[in-house]
Amino acid sequence: MAFKWTEELSVGVETIDNQHKELITIVDNLIRAIVNGRGKDEIEKVISFLKQYVETHFSMEEKLMERIRYPKDKLLEHEAQHTQFWENFNELLVAFRKDHKSPALIKTVNTVLIDWYKNHICKTDKSIGEFIRKR
Ligand SMILES: [Fe+2]
């Protein structure tokens, strides 16, 4: 399935939304590369680009939360979800390196991403936008 950014995913903070759009494009490229059976090296390149982009993105969000004096409990919960993301990411990377053509892997990647969109972007990230609007 193709992943596209929609208004529904907007958290109402331009910098976050723009980076989410870019991230979704990279993820979509990654899934396409896996589904289309591209070479392992080519897929690894997309993965390492994605990794760098996610690092930049998480760090931007975390700095923003500090700057706007986001409530500490919510900030810690948010950061915990970012940490959890890396755990899932690393597990998927190990699975990918074992068998990059595994249909089960593609299914897991989809599940992890759908969960990320529904729970992290639509709840946790949106809550930053709500906090900024209420200030
Ligand atoms: Fe986040």
PDB file of C-alpha atoms and ligand atoms in Angstrom:
ATOM      1  CA  MET A   1       0.000   0.000   0.000  1.00  0.00           C
ATOM      2  CA  ALA A   2       1.121   3.518  -0.715  1.00  0.00           C
ATOM      3  CA  PHE A   3       1.657   5.971   2.074  1.00  0.00           C
ATOM      4  CA  LYS A   4       0.632   9.533   1.486  1.00  0.00           C
ATOM      5  CA  TRP A   5       0.487  12.574   3.700  1.00  0.00           C
ATOM      6  CA  THR A   6      -3.072  13.792   4.145  1.00  0.00           C
ATOM      7  CA  GLU A   7      -4.575  16.765   6.004  1.00  0.00           C
ATOM      8  CA  GLU A   8      -5.690  14.245   8.628  1.00  0.00           C
ATOM      9  CA  LEU A   9      -2.040  13.855   9.632  1.00  0.00           C
ATOM     10  CA  SER A  10      -1.496  17.587  10.093  1.00  0.00           C
ATOM     11  CA  VAL A  11      -0.367  18.496  13.589  1.00  0.00           C
ATOM     12  CA  GLY A  12      -0.747  22.197  12.790  1.00  0.00           C
ATOM     13  CA  VAL A  13       2.939  23.039  13.203  1.00  0.00           C
ATOM     14  CA  GLU A  14       4.530  23.818   9.850  1.00  0.00           C
ATOM     15  CA  THR A  15       8.051  22.549  10.566  1.00  0.00           C
ATOM     16  CA  ILE A  16       6.708  19.247  11.899  1.00  0.00           C
ATOM     17  CA  ASP A  17       4.227  18.824   9.051  1.00  0.00           C
ATOM     18  CA  ASN A  18       6.870  19.534   6.407  1.00  0.00           C
ATOM     19  CA  GLN A  19       9.231  16.977   7.891  1.00  0.00           C
ATOM     20  CA  HIS A  20       6.417  14.431   8.206  1.00  0.00           C
ATOM     21  CA  LYS A  21       5.631  14.920   4.507  1.00  0.00           C
ATOM     22  CA  GLU A  22       9.264  14.293   3.625  1.00  0.00           C
ATOM     23  CA  LEU A  23       9.414  11.260   5.931  1.00  0.00           C
ATOM     24  CA  ILE A  24       6.326   9.714   4.407  1.00  0.00           C
ATOM     25  CA  THR A  25       7.843  10.112   0.945  1.00  0.00           C
ATOM     26  CA  ILE A  26      11.043   8.361   2.069  1.00  0.00           C
ATOM     27  CA  VAL A  27       9.062   5.560   3.731  1.00  0.00           C
ATOM     28  CA  ASP A  28       6.973   5.158   0.603  1.00  0.00           C
ATOM     29  CA  ASN A  29      10.153   4.872  -1.476  1.00  0.00           C
ATOM     30  CA  LEU A  30      11.481   2.303   0.956  1.00  0.00           C
ATOM     31  CA  ILE A  31       8.370   0.142   0.805  1.00  0.00           C
ATOM     32  CA  ARG A  32       8.302   0.366  -2.975  1.00  0.00           C
ATOM     33  CA  ALA A  33      11.973  -0.685  -3.121  1.00  0.00           C
ATOM     34  CA  ILE A  34      11.276  -3.716  -0.910  1.00  0.00           C
ATOM     35  CA  VAL A  35       8.056  -4.722  -2.688  1.00  0.00           C
ATOM     36  CA  ASN A  36       9.668  -4.307  -6.117  1.00  0.00           C
ATOM     37  CA  GLY A  37      12.513  -6.586  -5.058  1.00  0.00           C
ATOM     38  CA  ARG A  38      15.274  -3.996  -5.487  1.00  0.00           C
ATOM     39  CA  GLY A  39      18.818  -4.947  -4.550  1.00  0.00           C
ATOM     40  CA  LYS A  40      19.857  -5.091  -0.933  1.00  0.00           C
ATOM     41  CA  ASP A  41      22.404  -2.262  -1.341  1.00  0.00           C
ATOM     42  CA  GLU A  42      19.867   0.051  -2.896  1.00  0.00           C
ATOM     43  CA  ILE A  43      17.410  -0.626  -0.065  1.00  0.00           C
ATOM     44  CA  GLU A  44      20.158  -0.120   2.554  1.00  0.00           C
ATOM     45  CA  LYS A  45      20.797   3.339   1.087  1.00  0.00           C
ATOM     46  CA  VAL A  46      17.141   4.318   1.518  1.00  0.00           C
ATOM     47  CA  ILE A  47      17.195   2.893   5.055  1.00  0.00           C
ATOM     48  CA  SER A  48      20.255   4.903   6.054  1.00  0.00           C
ATOM     49  CA  PHE A  49      18.763   8.073   4.555  1.00  0.00           C
ATOM     50  CA  LEU A  50      15.551   7.389   6.480  1.00  0.00           C
ATOM     51  CA  LYS A  51      17.519   6.802   9.680  1.00  0.00           C
ATOM     52  CA  GLN A  52      19.320  10.148   9.356  1.00  0.00           C
ATOM     53  CA  TYR A  53      16.117  11.967   8.568  1.00  0.00           C
ATOM     54  CA  VAL A  54      14.270  10.454  11.530  1.00  0.00           C
ATOM     55  CA  GLU A  55      17.169  11.405  13.836  1.00  0.00           C
ATOM     56  CA  THR A  56      16.985  15.014  12.663  1.00  0.00           C
ATOM     57  CA  HIS A  57      13.211  15.003  12.942  1.00  0.00           C
ATOM     58  CA  PHE A  58      13.009  13.547  16.457  1.00  0.00           C
ATOM     59  CA  SER A  59      15.678  15.926  17.677  1.00  0.00           C
ATOM     60  CA  MET A  60      13.790  18.902  16.184  1.00  0.00           C
ATOM     61  CA  GLU A  61      10.569  17.828  17.930  1.00  0.00           C
ATOM     62  CA  GLU A  62      12.355  17.263  21.224  1.00  0.00           C
ATOM     63  CA  LYS A  63      14.045  20.673  21.095  1.00  0.00           C
ATOM     64  CA  LEU A  64      10.752  22.306  20.187  1.00  0.00           C
ATOM     65  CA  MET A  65       9.042  20.701  23.204  1.00  0.00           C
ATOM     66  CA  GLU A  66      11.791  22.068  25.465  1.00  0.00           C
ATOM     67  CA  ARG A  67      11.524  25.514  23.915  1.00  0.00           C
ATOM     68  CA  ILE A  68       7.758  25.841  24.326  1.00  0.00           C
ATOM     69  CA  ARG A  69       8.011  24.481  27.889  1.00  0.00           C
ATOM     70  CA  TYR A  70       5.909  21.483  27.080  1.00  0.00           C
ATOM     71  CA  PRO A  71       4.738  19.688  30.256  1.00  0.00           C
ATOM     72  CA  LYS A  72       7.529  17.419  31.497  1.00  0.00           C
ATOM     73  CA  ASP A  73       5.381  14.269  31.767  1.00  0.00           C
ATOM     74  CA  LYS A  74       4.167  14.645  28.190  1.00  0.00           C
ATOM     75  CA  LEU A  75       7.689  15.391  26.969  1.00  0.00           C
ATOM     76  CA  LEU A  76       9.036  12.243  28.642  1.00  0.00           C
ATOM     77  CA  GLU A  77       6.188  10.138  27.243  1.00  0.00           C
ATOM     78  CA  HIS A  78       6.856  11.559  23.786  1.00  0.00           C
ATOM     79  CA  GLU A  79      10.579  10.825  24.023  1.00  0.00           C
ATOM     80  CA  ALA A  80       9.801   7.299  25.227  1.00  0.00           C
ATOM     81  CA  GLN A  81       7.803   6.733  22.048  1.00  0.00           C
ATOM     82  CA  HIS A  82      10.755   7.959  19.987  1.00  0.00           C
ATOM     83  CA  THR A  83      12.989   5.486  21.829  1.00  0.00           C
ATOM     84  CA  GLN A  84      10.470   2.719  21.174  1.00  0.00           C
ATOM     85  CA  PHE A  85      10.545   3.642  17.495  1.00  0.00           C
ATOM     86  CA  TRP A  86      14.316   2.998  17.381  1.00  0.00           C
ATOM     87  CA  GLU A  87      13.847  -0.365  19.061  1.00  0.00           C
ATOM     88  CA  ASN A  88      11.324  -1.383  16.395  1.00  0.00           C
ATOM     89  CA  PHE A  89      13.520   0.116  13.691  1.00  0.00           C
ATOM     90  CA  ASN A  90      16.571  -1.871  14.803  1.00  0.00           C
ATOM     91  CA  GLU A  91      14.581  -5.103  15.042  1.00  0.00           C
ATOM     92  CA  LEU A  92      13.289  -4.574  11.512  1.00  0.00           C
ATOM     93  CA  LEU A  93      16.794  -3.827  10.294  1.00  0.00           C
ATOM     94  CA  VAL A  94      18.068  -7.127  11.711  1.00  0.00           C
ATOM     95  CA  ALA A  95      15.149  -8.966  10.056  1.00  0.00           C
ATOM     96  CA  PHE A  96      15.807  -7.141   6.786  1.00  0.00           C
ATOM     97  CA  ARG A  97      19.464  -8.095   6.773  1.00  0.00           C
ATOM     98  CA  LYS A  98      18.500 -11.736   7.294  1.00  0.00           C
ATOM     99  CA  ASP A  99      15.965 -11.843   4.479  1.00  0.00           C
ATOM    100  CA  HIS A 100      15.157  -8.655   2.607  1.00  0.00           C
ATOM    101  CA  LYS A 101      12.549 -10.346   0.435  1.00  0.00           C
ATOM    102  CA  SER A 102      10.483 -11.819   3.229  1.00  0.00           C
ATOM    103  CA  PRO A 103       6.747 -11.081   2.816  1.00  0.00           C
ATOM    104  CA  ALA A 104       6.402 -11.273   6.611  1.00  0.00           C
ATOM    105  CA  LEU A 105       8.900  -8.405   6.865  1.00  0.00           C
ATOM    106  CA  ILE A 106       6.865  -6.213   4.517  1.00  0.00           C
ATOM    107  CA  LYS A 107       3.783  -6.948   6.579  1.00  0.00           C
ATOM    108  CA  THR A 108       5.578  -6.033   9.812  1.00  0.00           C
ATOM    109  CA  VAL A 109       6.929  -2.805   8.298  1.00  0.00           C
ATOM    110  CA  ASN A 110       3.370  -1.864   7.314  1.00  0.00           C
ATOM    111  CA  THR A 111       1.988  -2.692  10.749  1.00  0.00           C
ATOM    112  CA  VAL A 112       4.667  -0.662  12.536  1.00  0.00           C
ATOM    113  CA  LEU A 113       4.105   2.316  10.248  1.00  0.00           C
ATOM    114  CA  ILE A 114       0.328   2.283  10.424  1.00  0.00           C
ATOM    115  CA  ASP A 115       0.594   2.137  14.189  1.00  0.00           C
ATOM    116  CA  TRP A 116       3.058   5.057  14.094  1.00  0.00           C
ATOM    117  CA  TYR A 117       0.716   7.197  12.001  1.00  0.00           C
ATOM    118  CA  LYS A 118      -2.359   6.390  14.042  1.00  0.00           C
ATOM    119  CA  ASN A 119      -0.825   6.645  17.467  1.00  0.00           C
ATOM    120  CA  HIS A 120       2.284   8.756  17.312  1.00  0.00           C
ATOM    121  CA  ILE A 121       1.507  11.352  14.658  1.00  0.00           C
ATOM    122  CA  CYS A 122      -2.247  11.531  15.213  1.00  0.00           C
ATOM    123  CA  LYS A 123      -2.102  11.592  19.007  1.00  0.00           C
ATOM    124  CA  THR A 124       1.341  12.350  20.439  1.00  0.00           C
ATOM    125  CA  ASP A 125       2.571  14.810  17.785  1.00  0.00           C
ATOM    126  CA  LYS A 126      -0.820  16.470  17.436  1.00  0.00           C
ATOM    127  CA  SER A 127      -0.780  17.178  21.128  1.00  0.00           C
ATOM    128  CA  ILE A 128       2.237  19.517  20.595  1.00  0.00           C
ATOM    129  CA  GLY A 129       0.186  21.529  18.087  1.00  0.00           C
ATOM    130  CA  GLU A 130      -2.747  21.702  20.507  1.00  0.00           C
ATOM    131  CA  PHE A 131      -0.450  22.883  23.289  1.00  0.00           C
ATOM    132  CA  ILE A 132       0.995  25.658  21.089  1.00  0.00           C
ATOM    133  CA  ARG A 133      -2.470  26.834  20.023  1.00  0.00           C
ATOM    134  CA  LYS A 134      -3.692  26.973  23.625  1.00  0.00           C
ATOM    135  CA  ARG A 135      -0.736  28.981  24.948  1.00  0.00           C
TER     136      ARG A 135
HETATM  137 FE    FE B   1       7.196  12.741  17.665  1.00  0.00          FE
END
